[in-house]
């Protein structure tokens, strides 16, 4: 059973460009969350998708947008890249049940903005 | 506002000793507190969680303690092994925010063989 998979693993962009990151959730999971992790810091919640809609959003500008497809996979798009967008972008999937707060994370996409 | 933070940024322990990683939180309305482990080059991995109406929960070699009076959370690792070397994050969640998890800044645990 494949866990959460993300692509690409590494990428380099220049300021002003746009980037799309992709995520396939763990089999059976219908909820996808995206996090940004700057070097040496904890992951920061960007947004969460459920039933192809953005259900929650953290304190990130509109330059950050996303999408969830019918097969539950998801994309994160960032427009007009800034140097400060350089970070590890993590995707996490979960099931809609209560009792255990177990998010399953992918290994992330490392974005460098020059 | 919501925040979760850690007292110690780094911790070194001898192999076989017990480790204690501490965390302070400010949002008393949280329903769950969770510990994650992140090894170098990997995403965070769930270790254990505890509901806000509990004060202790045990897993395999790990115990989480919750003291709501002083808003303090700790993770105890018994018989620490080299494979336990990683960054540990405490995190919190409110049931009304579904699976949105707020992470603290992390503690780096280094196990000395």
Coordinates of N, CA and C in Angstrom, one line a residue:
Chain A
X1 N 0.9 -1.2 0.0 CA 0.0 0.0 0.0 C 0.9 1.2 0.0
X2 N 0.8 2.0 -1.1 CA 1.6 3.2 -1.1 C 1.1 4.2 -0.1
X3 N 2.1 4.9 0.5 CA 1.7 6.0 1.4 C 1.4 7.3 0.5
X4 N 1.6 8.4 1.2 CA 1.4 9.7 0.5 C 2.6 10.0 -0.4
X5 N 2.4 10.2 -1.7 CA 3.4 10.5 -2.6 C 3.3 11.9 -3.1
X6 N 4.5 12.6 -3.3 CA 4.5 14.0 -3.7 C 5.5 14.1 -4.9
X7 N 5.2 15.1 -5.8 CA 6.1 15.3 -6.8 C 6.1 16.8 -7.2
X8 N 7.2 17.4 -7.7 CA 8.5 16.8 -7.7 C 9.1 16.8 -6.3
X9 N 10.2 16.2 -6.1 CA 10.9 16.1 -4.8 C 11.7 17.4 -4.6
X10 N 12.3 17.9 -5.7 CA 13.1 19.2 -5.6 C 12.8 20.0 -6.8
X11 N 12.7 21.3 -6.7 CA 12.7 22.2 -7.8 C 13.2 23.6 -7.5
X12 N 13.7 24.2 -8.5 CA 14.2 25.6 -8.4 C 13.5 26.5 -9.3
X13 N 13.0 27.6 -8.8 CA 12.3 28.6 -9.6 C 12.9 30.0 -9.3
X14 N 12.6 30.9 -10.2 CA 13.0 32.3 -9.9 C 11.8 33.2 -9.5
X15 N 12.1 34.3 -8.9 CA 11.1 35.2 -8.4 C 10.1 35.5 -9.5
X16 N 8.8 35.6 -9.2 CA 7.8 35.9 -10.1 C 7.2 34.8 -10.9
X17 N 7.9 33.6 -10.9 CA 7.4 32.5 -11.6 C 6.3 31.8 -10.8
X18 N 5.7 30.8 -11.4 CA 4.6 30.1 -10.8 C 5.0 28.6 -10.6
X19 N 4.5 27.9 -9.6 CA 4.8 26.5 -9.4 C 3.6 25.7 -9.1
X20 N 3.6 24.5 -9.5 CA 2.5 23.5 -9.2 C 3.1 22.3 -8.6
X21 N 2.7 21.9 -7.4 CA 3.1 20.7 -6.7 C 2.0 19.8 -6.6
X22 N 2.3 18.5 -6.6 CA 1.3 17.4 -6.7 C 1.4 16.5 -5.5
X23 N 0.2 15.9 -5.2 CA 0.1 15.0 -4.1 C -0.9 13.9 -4.3
X24 N -0.5 12.7 -4.1 CA -1.5 11.5 -4.1 C -1.6 11.0 -2.7
X25 N -2.8 11.0 -2.1 CA -3.0 10.6 -0.7 C -2.8 9.1 -0.5
X26 N -2.7 8.7 0.7 CA -2.7 7.3 1.1 C -4.0 6.7 0.6
X27 N -4.0 5.5 0.2 CA -5.1 4.8 -0.3 C -6.2 4.8 0.8
X28 N -7.4 5.2 0.4 CA -8.6 5.2 1.3 C -8.8 6.5 2.0
X29 N -7.8 7.5 1.8 CA -8.0 8.8 2.5 C -8.6 9.8 1.5
X30 N -9.5 10.6 2.1 CA -10.3 11.5 1.2 C -10.0 13.0 1.5
X31 N -9.1 13.2 2.5 CA -8.8 14.6 2.9 C -7.3 14.9 2.7
X32 N -7.0 16.0 2.1 CA -5.6 16.4 1.9 C -5.4 17.7 2.4
X33 N -4.3 17.8 3.2 CA -3.9 19.1 3.8 C -2.5 19.4 3.2
X34 N -2.2 20.7 3.1 CA -0.9 21.2 2.6 C -0.3 22.0 3.7
X35 N 1.0 21.8 3.9 CA 1.8 22.6 4.9 C 3.1 23.1 4.3
X36 N 3.5 24.3 4.8 CA 4.8 24.8 4.4 C 5.7 24.7 5.6
X37 N 6.9 24.2 5.4 CA 7.9 24.1 6.5 C 9.2 24.8 6.1
X38 N 9.4 25.9 6.7 CA 10.7 26.6 6.5 C 11.8 25.9 7.3
X39 N 13.0 26.1 6.9 CA 14.1 25.4 7.5 C 14.2 25.7 9.0
X40 N 14.2 24.6 9.8 CA 14.4 24.8 11.2 C 13.1 25.1 11.9
X41 N 12.0 25.1 11.2 CA 10.7 25.4 11.9 C 9.7 24.3 11.7
X42 N 8.6 24.4 12.5 CA 7.5 23.4 12.3 C 6.7 23.7 11.1
X43 N 6.0 22.7 10.6 CA 5.1 22.9 9.5 C 4.0 23.9 9.8
X44 N 3.7 24.8 8.8 CA 2.6 25.8 8.9 C 1.5 25.4 8.0
X45 N 0.2 25.3 8.5 CA -0.9 24.9 7.7 C -1.3 25.9 6.7
X46 N -1.4 25.4 5.4 CA -1.8 26.3 4.3 C -3.3 26.2 4.0
X47 N -3.7 25.0 3.7 CA -5.2 24.8 3.5 C -5.4 23.3 3.4
X48 N -6.7 23.0 3.5 CA -7.2 21.6 3.5 C -8.3 21.4 2.4
X49 N -8.3 20.3 1.7 CA -9.3 19.9 0.8 C -10.0 18.7 1.1
X50 N -11.3 18.8 1.0 CA -12.2 17.6 1.2 C -13.4 17.7 0.2
X51 N -13.7 16.6 -0.4 CA -14.8 16.6 -1.4 C -14.6 17.7 -2.5
X52 N -13.3 17.8 -2.9 CA -12.9 18.7 -4.0 C -13.1 20.2 -3.7
X53 N -13.3 20.5 -2.4 CA -13.4 21.9 -2.0 C -12.4 22.3 -0.9
X54 N -12.0 23.5 -0.9 CA -11.2 24.0 0.2 C -12.0 24.2 1.4
X55 N -11.7 23.5 2.4 CA -12.5 23.5 3.6 C -12.0 24.4 4.7
X56 N -10.7 24.5 4.8 CA -10.1 25.4 5.8 C -8.8 26.0 5.1
X57 N -8.5 27.2 5.7 CA -7.3 27.9 5.2 C -6.5 28.5 6.3
X58 N -5.2 28.5 6.2 CA -4.4 29.1 7.2 C -4.1 30.6 6.7
X59 N -3.1 31.2 7.4 CA -2.7 32.6 7.1 C -1.8 32.7 5.9
X60 N -2.2 32.3 4.8 CA -1.4 32.4 3.5 C -2.2 33.3 2.5
X61 N -1.4 34.0 1.7 CA -2.1 34.9 0.8 C -2.7 34.2 -0.4
X62 N -3.5 34.9 -1.2 CA -4.2 34.3 -2.3 C -3.3 33.7 -3.4
X63 N -2.0 34.1 -3.3 CA -1.1 33.5 -4.3 C -1.0 32.0 -4.1
X64 N -1.4 31.5 -3.0 CA -1.4 30.1 -2.7 C -2.8 29.6 -3.0
X65 N -2.9 28.7 -3.9 CA -4.2 28.1 -4.3 C -4.1 26.6 -4.5
X66 N -5.2 25.9 -4.5 CA -5.1 24.5 -4.6 C -6.3 23.9 -5.4
X67 N -6.2 22.6 -5.5 CA -7.3 21.9 -6.2 C -7.3 20.4 -5.7
X68 N -8.5 19.8 -5.6 CA -8.5 18.4 -5.3 C -9.3 17.7 -6.4
X69 N -8.9 16.6 -6.9 CA -9.5 15.9 -8.0 C -10.4 14.8 -7.5
X70 N -11.3 14.3 -8.4 CA -12.2 13.2 -7.9 C -11.6 12.0 -7.3
X71 N -10.3 11.8 -7.7 CA -9.6 10.6 -7.1 C -8.9 11.0 -5.8
X72 N -9.2 12.2 -5.3 CA -8.7 12.7 -4.0 C -7.2 13.3 -4.1
X73 N -6.6 13.1 -5.2 CA -5.2 13.7 -5.4 C -5.4 15.2 -5.4
X74 N -4.3 15.9 -5.2 CA -4.4 17.3 -5.0 C -3.2 18.1 -5.6
X75 N -3.4 19.3 -5.9 CA -2.3 20.2 -6.4 C -2.3 21.4 -5.5
X76 N -1.0 21.9 -5.3 CA -0.8 23.2 -4.7 C -0.2 24.1 -5.7
X77 N -0.7 25.3 -5.9 CA -0.2 26.3 -6.9 C 0.2 27.5 -6.1
X78 N 1.4 28.0 -6.5 CA 1.9 29.3 -5.9 C 2.2 30.2 -7.1
X79 N 1.6 31.4 -7.1 CA 1.9 32.3 -8.1 C 2.8 33.4 -7.6
X80 N 3.4 34.1 -8.6 CA 4.3 35.3 -8.3 C 5.2 35.0 -7.1
X81 N 6.1 34.0 -7.3 CA 6.9 33.5 -6.3 C 7.8 34.5 -5.7
X82 N 8.0 34.5 -4.4 CA 8.9 35.3 -3.6 C 10.0 34.5 -3.0
X83 N 11.1 35.2 -2.7 CA 12.2 34.4 -2.1 C 11.8 33.7 -0.8
X84 N 10.9 34.3 -0.1 CA 10.4 33.8 1.2 C 9.5 32.5 1.0
X85 N 9.2 32.2 -0.2 CA 8.4 31.0 -0.5 C 9.3 29.8 -0.5
X86 N 10.6 29.9 -0.4 CA 11.5 28.8 -0.4 C 11.2 28.0 0.9
X87 N 10.9 26.7 0.7 CA 10.6 25.9 1.9 C 10.3 24.5 1.4
X88 N 10.1 23.6 2.4 CA 9.6 22.3 2.1 C 8.1 22.3 2.1
X89 N 7.4 21.8 1.1 CA 6.0 21.8 1.1 C 5.5 20.4 1.3
X90 N 4.8 20.2 2.3 CA 4.3 18.9 2.8 C 2.9 18.7 2.5
X91 N 2.5 17.5 2.0 CA 1.1 17.1 1.8 C 0.8 16.0 2.9
X92 N -0.3 16.1 3.5 CA -0.8 15.1 4.5 C -2.2 14.7 4.1
X93 N -2.4 13.4 4.3 CA -3.8 12.9 4.1 C -4.3 12.2 5.3
X94 N -5.6 12.2 5.4 CA -6.3 11.6 6.5 C -7.7 11.1 6.1
X95 N -8.3 10.3 7.0 CA -9.6 9.9 6.8 C -10.6 10.7 7.6
X96 N -11.8 10.8 7.3 CA -12.8 11.5 8.1 C -13.3 10.6 9.2
X97 N -12.5 10.4 10.2 CA -13.0 9.8 11.4 C -12.4 10.4 12.6
X98 N -13.0 10.3 13.7 CA -12.5 10.9 14.9 C -11.9 9.8 15.8
X99 N -11.1 10.3 16.7 CA -10.6 9.3 17.7 C -9.0 9.3 17.6
X100 N -8.5 9.4 16.4 CA -7.0 9.4 16.3 C -6.7 10.5 15.4
X101 N -5.8 11.4 15.8 CA -5.4 12.5 15.0 C -4.1 12.1 14.2
X102 N -4.3 11.2 13.3 CA -3.1 10.7 12.6 C -3.1 11.2 11.2
X103 N -2.3 12.2 10.9 CA -2.1 12.6 9.6 C -0.9 11.8 9.0
X104 N -1.0 11.4 7.8 CA 0.0 10.7 7.1 C 0.7 11.7 6.1
X105 N 2.0 12.0 6.3 CA 2.7 12.9 5.5 C 3.5 12.3 4.4
X106 N 3.6 13.0 3.3 CA 4.6 12.6 2.2 C 6.0 13.2 2.6
X107 N 6.9 12.9 1.8 CA 8.3 13.4 2.1 C 8.5 14.8 1.6
X108 N 7.6 15.4 1.0 CA 7.7 16.8 0.7 C 8.3 17.1 -0.7
X109 N 8.0 18.4 -1.1 CA 8.6 19.0 -2.3 C 9.5 20.1 -1.8
X110 N 10.8 20.1 -2.1 CA 11.7 21.2 -1.6 C 11.7 22.2 -2.7
X111 N 11.2 23.4 -2.5 CA 11.2 24.5 -3.4 C 12.2 25.5 -3.1
X112 N 13.0 25.9 -4.0 CA 14.0 26.9 -3.8 C 13.7 28.0 -4.8
X113 N 13.5 29.3 -4.3 CA 13.2 30.4 -5.2 C 14.5 31.3 -5.2
X114 N 15.0 31.6 -6.4 CA 16.2 32.4 -6.5 C 15.9 33.8 -7.0
Chain B
X1 N -3.9 34.3 20.6 CA -4.0 33.4 19.5 C -3.5 32.0 19.8
X2 N -3.6 31.2 18.8 CA -3.2 29.8 19.0 C -1.7 29.7 18.9
X3 N -1.1 29.0 19.7 CA 0.3 28.7 19.5 C 0.7 27.5 20.4
X4 N 1.7 26.8 19.9 CA 2.3 25.7 20.6 C 3.8 25.9 20.5
X5 N 4.4 25.8 21.6 CA 5.9 26.0 21.6 C 6.6 25.0 22.5
X6 N 7.9 25.0 22.3 CA 8.8 24.0 23.0 C 9.7 24.7 23.9
X7 N 10.1 24.1 25.1 CA 11.0 24.7 26.0 C 12.4 24.6 25.5
X8 N 12.8 23.4 25.0 CA 14.2 23.1 24.7 C 14.3 22.9 23.2
X9 N 15.2 23.6 22.5 CA 15.4 23.4 21.1 C 16.2 22.1 20.8
X10 N 17.1 21.7 21.6 CA 18.0 20.6 21.4 C 18.1 19.7 22.7
X11 N 18.2 18.4 22.5 CA 18.3 17.5 23.6 C 19.3 16.4 23.2
X12 N 20.3 16.1 24.0 CA 21.2 15.0 23.8 C 21.0 14.0 24.9
X13 N 20.9 12.7 24.6 CA 20.7 11.7 25.6 C 21.6 10.5 25.2
X14 N 22.0 9.7 26.2 CA 22.8 8.5 26.1 C 21.9 7.4 25.7
X15 N 22.3 6.6 24.8 CA 21.5 5.4 24.3 C 21.2 4.6 25.6
X16 N 19.9 4.2 25.6 CA 19.4 3.4 26.8 C 18.8 4.2 27.9
X17 N 19.1 5.5 27.9 CA 18.5 6.4 28.9 C 17.1 6.7 28.4
X18 N 16.3 7.3 29.4 CA 15.0 7.8 29.0 C 15.1 9.3 28.5
X19 N 14.3 9.6 27.6 CA 14.2 11.0 27.1 C 12.9 11.7 27.5
X20 N 13.0 12.9 27.8 CA 11.7 13.7 28.0 C 11.8 15.0 27.2
X21 N 10.8 15.1 26.4 CA 10.7 16.3 25.5 C 9.5 17.1 26.0
X22 N 9.6 18.4 26.2 CA 8.6 19.2 26.8 C 8.0 20.2 25.8
X23 N 6.8 20.6 26.1 CA 6.1 21.5 25.1 C 5.1 22.3 26.0
X24 N 5.0 23.6 25.7 CA 4.0 24.5 26.3 C 3.0 24.9 25.2
X25 N 1.8 25.0 25.6 CA 0.7 25.4 24.6 C -0.1 26.6 25.3
X26 N -0.7 27.3 24.4 CA -1.5 28.5 24.9 C -3.0 28.3 24.7
X27 N -3.4 27.5 23.7 CA -4.8 27.4 23.4 C -5.5 26.3 24.3
X28 N -6.1 26.7 25.3 CA -6.7 25.7 26.2 C -8.0 25.1 25.6
X29 N -8.4 25.6 24.5 CA -9.6 25.1 23.8 C -9.3 23.9 22.9
X30 N -8.0 23.5 22.8 CA -7.7 22.4 21.9 C -8.3 21.1 22.5
X31 N -8.6 20.2 21.5 CA -9.2 18.9 21.9 C -8.3 17.8 21.9
X32 N -7.2 17.9 21.0 CA -6.2 16.9 20.9 C -4.9 17.5 21.0
X33 N -3.9 16.8 21.5 CA -2.5 17.1 21.5 C -1.8 15.9 20.9
X34 N -0.9 16.2 20.0 CA -0.2 15.1 19.2 C 1.3 15.3 19.2
X35 N 2.0 14.2 19.1 CA 3.4 14.3 18.9 C 3.8 13.6 17.6
X36 N 4.7 14.4 16.8 CA 5.2 13.9 15.6 C 6.7 13.8 15.6
X37 N 7.2 12.9 14.9 CA 8.7 12.7 14.7 C 9.0 12.9 13.3
X38 N 10.1 13.7 13.1 CA 10.5 14.0 11.7 C 12.0 13.7 11.6
X39 N 12.3 12.6 10.8 CA 13.7 12.3 10.5 C 14.2 13.1 9.3
X40 N 15.5 13.2 9.3 CA 16.1 14.1 8.2 C 15.6 13.6 6.8
X41 N 15.1 14.6 6.0 CA 14.7 14.2 4.7 C 13.4 13.6 4.5
X42 N 12.6 13.5 5.6 CA 11.3 12.8 5.6 C 10.2 13.7 6.1
X43 N 9.0 13.3 5.9 CA 7.9 14.1 6.4 C 7.6 13.7 7.9
X44 N 6.9 14.5 8.6 CA 6.6 14.1 10.0 C 5.8 12.8 10.1
X45 N 6.0 12.1 11.1 CA 5.4 10.8 11.4 C 4.7 10.8 12.7
X46 N 3.4 10.4 12.7 CA 2.6 10.4 13.9 C 3.2 9.4 14.9
X47 N 3.3 9.9 16.2 CA 3.8 9.0 17.3 C 2.6 8.6 18.2
X48 N 2.0 9.6 18.7 CA 0.9 9.4 19.7 C 0.1 10.6 19.9
X49 N -1.2 10.5 20.3 CA -2.0 11.6 20.6 C -2.7 11.4 21.9
X50 N -3.2 12.5 22.4 CA -4.0 12.4 23.7 C -5.1 13.4 23.6
X51 N -6.3 13.0 24.1 CA -7.4 13.9 24.2 C -7.2 14.8 25.3
X52 N -7.9 16.0 25.3 CA -7.7 17.0 26.3 C -8.4 16.6 27.6
X53 N -9.2 15.5 27.6 CA -9.8 15.1 28.9 C -9.0 14.0 29.5
X54 N -7.8 13.7 29.0 CA -7.0 12.7 29.6 C -5.7 13.4 30.1
X55 N -5.0 12.7 31.0 CA -3.7 13.3 31.5 C -2.5 12.4 31.2
X56 N -2.8 11.2 30.7 CA -1.7 10.3 30.4 C -2.1 9.3 29.4
X57 N -1.2 9.0 28.5 CA -1.5 7.9 27.5 C -0.2 7.2 27.2
X58 N -0.2 5.9 27.1 CA 1.0 5.2 26.8 C 0.9 4.5 25.5
X59 N 2.1 4.4 24.8 CA 2.2 3.7 23.6 C 3.4 2.7 23.8
X60 N 3.9 2.3 22.6 CA 5.1 1.4 22.7 C 6.3 2.2 22.9
X61 N 6.9 2.1 24.1 CA 8.1 2.9 24.6 C 7.9 4.4 24.7
X62 N 6.7 4.9 24.4 CA 6.4 6.3 24.6 C 5.2 6.5 25.5
X63 N 5.3 7.6 26.3 CA 4.2 8.1 27.1 C 4.0 9.6 26.9
X64 N 2.8 10.0 26.8 CA 2.5 11.4 26.7 C 1.8 11.8 28.0
X65 N 2.2 12.9 28.6 CA 1.6 13.5 29.7 C 1.0 14.8 29.4
X66 N -0.2 15.1 29.9 CA -0.8 16.4 29.7 C -1.2 17.0 31.0
X67 N -0.7 18.2 31.2 CA -1.0 19.0 32.5 C -1.8 20.2 32.0
X68 N -3.1 20.2 32.1 CA -3.9 21.3 31.6 C -3.8 22.5 32.6
X69 N -3.4 22.3 33.8 CA -3.4 23.4 34.8 C -2.3 24.4 34.4
X70 N -1.1 23.8 33.9 CA 0.0 24.7 33.5 C 0.2 24.7 32.0
X71 N -0.8 24.1 31.3 CA -0.7 24.0 29.8 C 0.6 23.5 29.3
X72 N 0.9 22.3 29.8 CA 2.2 21.6 29.5 C 2.0 20.2 29.0
X73 N 2.7 19.9 28.0 CA 2.7 18.5 27.4 C 4.1 18.0 27.3
X74 N 4.2 16.7 27.6 CA 5.6 16.1 27.5 C 5.5 14.7 26.8
X75 N 6.6 14.4 26.2 CA 6.7 13.1 25.5 C 7.9 12.4 26.2
X76 N 7.7 11.2 26.8 CA 8.7 10.4 27.4 C 9.0 9.2 26.5
X77 N 10.3 9.0 26.2 CA 10.7 7.9 25.4 C 11.6 7.0 26.3
X78 N 11.2 5.8 26.4 CA 11.9 4.9 27.3 C 13.0 4.2 26.5
X79 N 14.1 4.0 27.2 CA 15.3 3.2 26.6 C 15.6 3.8 25.2
X80 N 15.9 5.0 25.1 CA 16.2 5.7 23.9 C 17.2 5.0 23.0
X81 N 16.9 4.9 21.7 CA 17.7 4.2 20.8 C 18.2 5.2 19.7
X82 N 19.3 4.8 19.0 CA 19.8 5.7 18.0 C 18.8 6.1 16.9
X83 N 17.9 5.1 16.6 CA 16.8 5.4 15.7 C 15.8 6.4 16.1
X84 N 15.9 6.8 17.4 CA 15.0 7.9 17.9 C 15.5 9.3 17.6
X85 N 16.7 9.4 17.1 CA 17.3 10.7 16.8 C 16.4 11.3 15.7
X86 N 15.9 12.5 15.9 CA 15.0 13.1 15.0 C 14.6 14.5 15.6
X87 N 13.8 15.2 14.9 CA 13.1 16.4 15.4 C 11.7 16.0 15.9
X88 N 11.3 16.4 17.0 CA 10.0 16.1 17.6 C 9.2 17.3 17.7
X89 N 8.0 17.2 17.2 CA 7.0 18.4 17.2 C 5.8 18.0 18.1
X90 N 5.5 18.9 18.9 CA 4.1 18.8 19.5 C 3.2 19.6 18.7
X91 N 1.9 19.2 18.7 CA 0.9 19.8 17.8 C -0.4 19.7 18.5
X92 N -1.3 20.6 18.0 CA -2.7 20.5 18.6 C -3.7 20.7 17.6
X93 N -4.9 20.3 18.0 CA -6.1 20.3 17.0 C -7.4 20.5 17.8
X94 N -8.3 21.2 17.2 CA -9.6 21.4 17.7 C -10.6 20.5 16.8
X95 N -11.5 19.8 17.4 CA -12.4 19.0 16.6 C -13.2 19.8 15.6
X96 N -13.5 21.0 16.0 CA -14.3 21.8 15.0 C -13.5 22.3 13.8
X97 N -12.2 22.1 13.9 CA -11.4 22.5 12.7 C -10.9 21.3 12.0
X98 N -11.7 20.2 12.1 CA -11.4 19.0 11.4 C -10.0 18.5 11.6
X99 N -9.3 18.2 10.5 CA -7.9 17.7 10.7 C -6.8 18.8 10.6
X100 N -7.2 20.0 10.8 CA -6.2 21.1 10.8 C -5.3 20.9 12.1
X101 N -4.0 20.8 11.9 CA -3.1 20.5 13.0 C -2.1 21.7 13.1
X102 N -2.0 22.3 14.2 CA -1.0 23.4 14.4 C 0.2 22.9 15.1
X103 N 1.4 23.1 14.5 CA 2.6 22.5 15.0 C 3.4 23.6 15.7
X104 N 4.2 23.1 16.7 CA 5.2 23.9 17.4 C 6.5 23.9 16.6
X105 N 7.5 24.6 17.1 CA 8.8 24.8 16.4 C 9.7 23.6 16.4
X106 N 9.5 22.6 17.3 CA 10.3 21.4 17.3 C 11.5 21.3 18.3
X107 N 11.8 20.1 18.7 CA 13.0 19.8 19.5 C 13.8 18.8 18.8
X108 N 15.1 19.0 18.7 CA 16.0 18.1 18.1 C 16.5 17.1 19.1
X109 N 16.3 15.8 18.9 CA 16.8 14.8 19.9 C 18.0 14.1 19.2
X110 N 19.1 14.1 19.9 CA 20.3 13.4 19.5 C 20.6 12.3 20.5
X111 N 20.8 11.1 20.0 CA 21.1 9.9 20.8 C 22.5 9.6 20.7
X112 N 23.2 9.6 21.8 CA 24.7 9.3 21.8 C 24.9 7.8 22.0
X113 N 25.5 7.1 21.0 CA 25.7 5.6 21.2 C 26.6 5.3 22.3

